Amino acid sequence: MLLVNFLDAGAAITSQPITIEFEDGARLRRYTPDFRVIWSNGRSELVEVKYRVDLRAQWARLRPGFVAARAMARKNGGRFRIATERGIRGPLLDNARRLLPLRKAPLDPAISECALGTARTLCEPTFERIVDAMSCDRAMALGVVWRLIARGAFKVDLAAPIHPNSPVGLA
């Protein structure tokens, strides 16, 4: 859920949105996906979250429900996906945890404009080059650059760790 909020602030997330009934051989069974995500562009996803070890151990029992969920999602113009710790944990999640609280943190307009102007003047702006070239206090410069990344005014590769040499682009 944190990643969805980070990637698309306008996305709507519903926990355990539906229960799907399906036939598994001669038995009638039920399956309830963990989440429905409706992205701000209208795309819809049913999402199941599982640890990989549990997914492997229970695959034979879980698979029929996943097949039914995939069919229902497609029928309704969406998709079904399984998210595991391998796809969730990593630099993107680390960046989301760091940057989400900064999206609403106060931002000094003058220092923000200084950071943006500095980035425009640099041939190949990086996080560190922008901070070093700003004429204000280093702590203020760092805070503003982090907030501008969090708000999307500065673009960095969010799927990689953000470090001093991270290239920074203007939105």
PDB file of C-alpha atoms in Angstrom:
ATOM      1  CA  MET A   1       0.000   0.000   0.000  1.00  0.00           C
ATOM      2  CA  LEU A   2       2.871   2.342   0.768  1.00  0.00           C
ATOM      3  CA  LEU A   3       4.332   1.822  -2.696  1.00  0.00           C
ATOM      4  CA  VAL A   4       0.973   2.454  -4.370  1.00  0.00           C
ATOM      5  CA  ASN A   5       0.563   5.714  -2.423  1.00  0.00           C
ATOM      6  CA  PHE A   6       4.113   6.688  -3.320  1.00  0.00           C
ATOM      7  CA  LEU A   7       3.779   5.933  -7.032  1.00  0.00           C
ATOM      8  CA  ASP A   8       0.273   7.390  -7.430  1.00  0.00           C
ATOM      9  CA  ALA A   9      -1.165   9.650  -4.748  1.00  0.00           C
ATOM     10  CA  GLY A  10      -4.549   9.557  -6.519  1.00  0.00           C
ATOM     11  CA  ALA A  11      -4.863   5.765  -6.493  1.00  0.00           C
ATOM     12  CA  ALA A  12      -7.752   4.216  -4.560  1.00  0.00           C
ATOM     13  CA  ILE A  13      -6.947   1.102  -2.531  1.00  0.00           C
ATOM     14  CA  THR A  14      -9.618  -1.234  -1.180  1.00  0.00           C
ATOM     15  CA  SER A  15      -8.724  -4.050   1.197  1.00  0.00           C
ATOM     16  CA  GLN A  16     -10.322  -7.449   0.467  1.00  0.00           C
ATOM     17  CA  PRO A  17     -12.606  -5.897  -2.154  1.00  0.00           C
ATOM     18  CA  ILE A  18     -14.474  -8.969  -3.404  1.00  0.00           C
ATOM     19  CA  THR A  19     -14.931 -12.669  -2.808  1.00  0.00           C
ATOM     20  CA  ILE A  20     -14.807 -14.768  -5.952  1.00  0.00           C
ATOM     21  CA  GLU A  21     -16.659 -18.062  -6.094  1.00  0.00           C
ATOM     22  CA  PHE A  22     -15.246 -20.652  -8.485  1.00  0.00           C
ATOM     23  CA  GLU A  23     -15.404 -24.358  -9.185  1.00  0.00           C
ATOM     24  CA  ASP A  24     -12.370 -26.431  -8.353  1.00  0.00           C
ATOM     25  CA  GLY A  25     -13.127 -29.855  -9.710  1.00  0.00           C
ATOM     26  CA  ALA A  26     -16.438 -30.831  -8.137  1.00  0.00           C
ATOM     27  CA  ARG A  27     -16.062 -28.353  -5.240  1.00  0.00           C
ATOM     28  CA  LEU A  28     -17.304 -24.791  -5.021  1.00  0.00           C
ATOM     29  CA  ARG A  29     -14.572 -22.637  -3.459  1.00  0.00           C
ATOM     30  CA  ARG A  30     -14.014 -18.996  -2.606  1.00  0.00           C
ATOM     31  CA  TYR A  31     -11.048 -16.681  -2.936  1.00  0.00           C
ATOM     32  CA  THR A  32     -10.665 -13.109  -1.668  1.00  0.00           C
ATOM     33  CA  PRO A  33      -7.768 -11.061  -3.095  1.00  0.00           C
ATOM     34  CA  ASP A  34      -5.942  -8.823  -0.617  1.00  0.00           C
ATOM     35  CA  PHE A  35      -6.456  -5.521  -2.458  1.00  0.00           C
ATOM     36  CA  ARG A  36      -7.999  -3.735  -5.398  1.00  0.00           C
ATOM     37  CA  VAL A  37      -6.049  -0.778  -6.712  1.00  0.00           C
ATOM     38  CA  ILE A  38      -7.690   1.699  -9.035  1.00  0.00           C
ATOM     39  CA  TRP A  39      -4.886   3.892 -10.327  1.00  0.00           C
ATOM     40  CA  SER A  40      -5.580   7.547 -11.090  1.00  0.00           C
ATOM     41  CA  ASN A  41      -5.396   6.778 -14.827  1.00  0.00           C
ATOM     42  CA  GLY A  42      -8.322   4.328 -14.435  1.00  0.00           C
ATOM     43  CA  ARG A  43      -6.310   1.082 -14.566  1.00  0.00           C
ATOM     44  CA  SER A  44      -7.602  -1.537 -12.152  1.00  0.00           C
ATOM     45  CA  GLU A  45      -5.697  -4.342 -10.430  1.00  0.00           C
ATOM     46  CA  LEU A  46      -6.546  -7.109  -8.023  1.00  0.00           C
ATOM     47  CA  VAL A  47      -3.476  -7.782  -5.885  1.00  0.00           C
ATOM     48  CA  GLU A  48      -2.498 -10.722  -3.712  1.00  0.00           C
ATOM     49  CA  VAL A  49       0.429 -10.254  -1.313  1.00  0.00           C
ATOM     50  CA  LYS A  50       2.323 -13.387  -0.278  1.00  0.00           C
ATOM     51  CA  TYR A  51       5.742 -14.373   0.975  1.00  0.00           C
ATOM     52  CA  ARG A  52       7.528 -16.375  -1.725  1.00  0.00           C
ATOM     53  CA  VAL A  53       8.074 -19.327   0.609  1.00  0.00           C
ATOM     54  CA  ASP A  54       4.340 -19.503   1.402  1.00  0.00           C
ATOM     55  CA  LEU A  55       3.447 -19.123  -2.252  1.00  0.00           C
ATOM     56  CA  ARG A  56       5.671 -22.055  -3.187  1.00  0.00           C
ATOM     57  CA  ALA A  57       4.500 -24.245  -0.311  1.00  0.00           C
ATOM     58  CA  GLN A  58       0.785 -23.627  -0.985  1.00  0.00           C
ATOM     59  CA  TRP A  59       0.848 -23.190  -4.767  1.00  0.00           C
ATOM     60  CA  ALA A  60      -1.333 -26.201  -5.605  1.00  0.00           C
ATOM     61  CA  ARG A  61      -4.062 -25.026  -3.222  1.00  0.00           C
ATOM     62  CA  LEU A  62      -3.811 -21.313  -4.107  1.00  0.00           C
ATOM     63  CA  ARG A  63      -3.476 -21.535  -7.896  1.00  0.00           C
ATOM     64  CA  PRO A  64      -7.166 -22.204  -8.720  1.00  0.00           C
ATOM     65  CA  GLY A  65      -8.195 -19.060  -6.822  1.00  0.00           C
ATOM     66  CA  PHE A  66      -5.548 -17.035  -8.618  1.00  0.00           C
ATOM     67  CA  VAL A  67      -6.779 -18.330 -11.980  1.00  0.00           C
ATOM     68  CA  ALA A  68     -10.336 -17.303 -11.059  1.00  0.00           C
ATOM     69  CA  ALA A  69      -9.130 -13.845  -9.950  1.00  0.00           C
ATOM     70  CA  ARG A  70      -7.173 -13.364 -13.186  1.00  0.00           C
ATOM     71  CA  ALA A  71     -10.258 -14.285 -15.225  1.00  0.00           C
ATOM     72  CA  MET A  72     -12.489 -11.914 -13.230  1.00  0.00           C
ATOM     73  CA  ALA A  73      -9.992  -9.059 -13.492  1.00  0.00           C
ATOM     74  CA  ARG A  74      -9.654  -9.509 -17.273  1.00  0.00           C
ATOM     75  CA  LYS A  75     -13.417  -9.698 -17.682  1.00  0.00           C
ATOM     76  CA  ASN A  76     -13.652  -6.309 -15.978  1.00  0.00           C
ATOM     77  CA  GLY A  77     -10.801  -4.728 -17.959  1.00  0.00           C
ATOM     78  CA  GLY A  78      -8.211  -5.075 -15.219  1.00  0.00           C
ATOM     79  CA  ARG A  79      -5.403  -7.370 -14.238  1.00  0.00           C
ATOM     80  CA  PHE A  80      -4.471  -9.648 -11.370  1.00  0.00           C
ATOM     81  CA  ARG A  81      -0.999  -9.806  -9.903  1.00  0.00           C
ATOM     82  CA  ILE A  82       0.808 -11.447  -7.038  1.00  0.00           C
ATOM     83  CA  ALA A  83       3.235  -9.279  -5.081  1.00  0.00           C
ATOM     84  CA  THR A  84       5.986 -10.892  -3.019  1.00  0.00           C
ATOM     85  CA  GLU A  85       8.701  -9.500  -0.796  1.00  0.00           C
ATOM     86  CA  ARG A  86      11.105  -9.755  -3.734  1.00  0.00           C
ATOM     87  CA  GLY A  87       9.073  -7.201  -5.700  1.00  0.00           C
ATOM     88  CA  ILE A  88       8.138  -5.064  -2.709  1.00  0.00           C
ATOM     89  CA  ARG A  89      11.351  -4.722  -0.739  1.00  0.00           C
ATOM     90  CA  GLY A  90      14.263  -2.797  -2.171  1.00  0.00           C
ATOM     91  CA  PRO A  91      15.379   0.710  -3.075  1.00  0.00           C
ATOM     92  CA  LEU A  92      11.943   1.846  -4.287  1.00  0.00           C
ATOM     93  CA  LEU A  93      10.376   0.988  -0.911  1.00  0.00           C
ATOM     94  CA  ASP A  94      13.309   2.581   0.933  1.00  0.00           C
ATOM     95  CA  ASN A  95      12.879   5.747  -1.142  1.00  0.00           C
ATOM     96  CA  ALA A  96       9.123   5.734  -0.564  1.00  0.00           C
ATOM     97  CA  ARG A  97       9.625   5.532   3.194  1.00  0.00           C
ATOM     98  CA  ARG A  98      12.108   8.397   3.072  1.00  0.00           C
ATOM     99  CA  LEU A  99      10.278  10.666   0.629  1.00  0.00           C
ATOM    100  CA  LEU A 100       6.558  10.274   1.416  1.00  0.00           C
ATOM    101  CA  PRO A 101       6.718  12.249   4.695  1.00  0.00           C
ATOM    102  CA  LEU A 102       8.642  15.004   2.881  1.00  0.00           C
ATOM    103  CA  ARG A 103       5.886  15.583   0.316  1.00  0.00           C
ATOM    104  CA  LYS A 104       3.903  17.614   2.831  1.00  0.00           C
ATOM    105  CA  ALA A 105       6.841  19.111   4.733  1.00  0.00           C
ATOM    106  CA  PRO A 106       7.111  22.908   4.537  1.00  0.00           C
ATOM    107  CA  LEU A 107       9.147  24.215   1.634  1.00  0.00           C
ATOM    108  CA  ASP A 108      10.737  27.662   1.533  1.00  0.00           C
ATOM    109  CA  PRO A 109       9.837  29.176  -1.878  1.00  0.00           C
ATOM    110  CA  ALA A 110      13.018  31.242  -2.194  1.00  0.00           C
ATOM    111  CA  ILE A 111      15.360  28.355  -1.384  1.00  0.00           C
ATOM    112  CA  SER A 112      13.316  26.066  -3.649  1.00  0.00           C
ATOM    113  CA  GLU A 113      13.707  28.480  -6.548  1.00  0.00           C
ATOM    114  CA  CYS A 114      17.415  28.726  -5.778  1.00  0.00           C
ATOM    115  CA  ALA A 115      17.731  24.919  -5.971  1.00  0.00           C
ATOM    116  CA  LEU A 116      15.767  24.734  -9.226  1.00  0.00           C
ATOM    117  CA  GLY A 117      17.761  27.599 -10.739  1.00  0.00           C
ATOM    118  CA  THR A 118      21.020  26.000  -9.646  1.00  0.00           C
ATOM    119  CA  ALA A 119      20.044  22.703 -11.270  1.00  0.00           C
ATOM    120  CA  ARG A 120      19.244  24.527 -14.531  1.00  0.00           C
ATOM    121  CA  THR A 121      22.711  26.068 -14.639  1.00  0.00           C
ATOM    122  CA  LEU A 122      24.637  22.853 -14.024  1.00  0.00           C
ATOM    123  CA  CYS A 123      25.813  20.821 -17.008  1.00  0.00           C
ATOM    124  CA  GLU A 124      25.177  17.432 -15.346  1.00  0.00           C
ATOM    125  CA  PRO A 125      23.341  18.066 -12.073  1.00  0.00           C
ATOM    126  CA  THR A 126      23.671  15.544  -9.290  1.00  0.00           C
ATOM    127  CA  PHE A 127      22.271  15.669  -5.786  1.00  0.00           C
ATOM    128  CA  GLU A 128      25.611  16.755  -4.361  1.00  0.00           C
ATOM    129  CA  ARG A 129      26.462  19.275  -7.087  1.00  0.00           C
ATOM    130  CA  ILE A 130      23.150  21.071  -6.576  1.00  0.00           C
ATOM    131  CA  VAL A 131      23.600  21.218  -2.794  1.00  0.00           C
ATOM    132  CA  ASP A 132      27.232  22.370  -3.095  1.00  0.00           C
ATOM    133  CA  ALA A 133      26.378  25.095  -5.626  1.00  0.00           C
ATOM    134  CA  MET A 134      23.564  26.610  -3.559  1.00  0.00           C
ATOM    135  CA  SER A 135      24.395  29.806  -1.688  1.00  0.00           C
ATOM    136  CA  CYS A 136      22.443  28.946   1.471  1.00  0.00           C
ATOM    137  CA  ASP A 137      23.268  26.872   4.536  1.00  0.00           C
ATOM    138  CA  ARG A 138      24.101  23.241   3.603  1.00  0.00           C
ATOM    139  CA  ALA A 139      21.440  21.765   5.911  1.00  0.00           C
ATOM    140  CA  MET A 140      18.782  23.987   4.319  1.00  0.00           C
ATOM    141  CA  ALA A 141      19.987  23.064   0.844  1.00  0.00           C
ATOM    142  CA  LEU A 142      19.861  19.336   1.639  1.00  0.00           C
ATOM    143  CA  GLY A 143      16.353  19.634   3.067  1.00  0.00           C
ATOM    144  CA  VAL A 144      15.048  21.524   0.048  1.00  0.00           C
ATOM    145  CA  VAL A 145      16.598  19.141  -2.482  1.00  0.00           C
ATOM    146  CA  TRP A 146      15.077  16.135  -0.657  1.00  0.00           C
ATOM    147  CA  ARG A 147      11.661  17.857  -0.576  1.00  0.00           C
ATOM    148  CA  LEU A 148      11.855  18.768  -4.274  1.00  0.00           C
ATOM    149  CA  ILE A 149      12.622  15.131  -5.103  1.00  0.00           C
ATOM    150  CA  ALA A 150       9.713  14.031  -2.901  1.00  0.00           C
ATOM    151  CA  ARG A 151       7.341  16.414  -4.695  1.00  0.00           C
ATOM    152  CA  GLY A 152       8.541  15.436  -8.157  1.00  0.00           C
ATOM    153  CA  ALA A 153      10.111  18.797  -9.062  1.00  0.00           C
ATOM    154  CA  PHE A 154      13.454  16.997  -9.300  1.00  0.00           C
ATOM    155  CA  LYS A 155      13.548  13.627 -11.035  1.00  0.00           C
ATOM    156  CA  VAL A 156      15.835  10.834  -9.862  1.00  0.00           C
ATOM    157  CA  ASP A 157      15.828   7.092 -10.463  1.00  0.00           C
ATOM    158  CA  LEU A 158      13.572   6.032  -7.594  1.00  0.00           C
ATOM    159  CA  ALA A 159      14.289   2.349  -8.251  1.00  0.00           C
ATOM    160  CA  ALA A 160      17.901   2.929  -7.151  1.00  0.00           C
ATOM    161  CA  PRO A 161      19.281   4.219  -3.865  1.00  0.00           C
ATOM    162  CA  ILE A 162      19.563   8.015  -3.808  1.00  0.00           C
ATOM    163  CA  HIS A 163      23.133   9.076  -3.052  1.00  0.00           C
ATOM    164  CA  PRO A 164      25.280  12.199  -3.535  1.00  0.00           C
ATOM    165  CA  ASN A 165      26.196  11.254  -7.122  1.00  0.00           C
ATOM    166  CA  SER A 166      22.609  10.477  -8.187  1.00  0.00           C
ATOM    167  CA  PRO A 167      21.809  12.332 -11.422  1.00  0.00           C
ATOM    168  CA  VAL A 168      19.007  14.841 -10.965  1.00  0.00           C
ATOM    169  CA  GLY A 169      16.708  16.053 -13.709  1.00  0.00           C
ATOM    170  CA  LEU A 170      14.093  18.766 -13.791  1.00  0.00           C
ATOM    171  CA  ALA A 171      10.466  17.770 -14.047  1.00  0.00           C
TER     172      ALA A 171
END
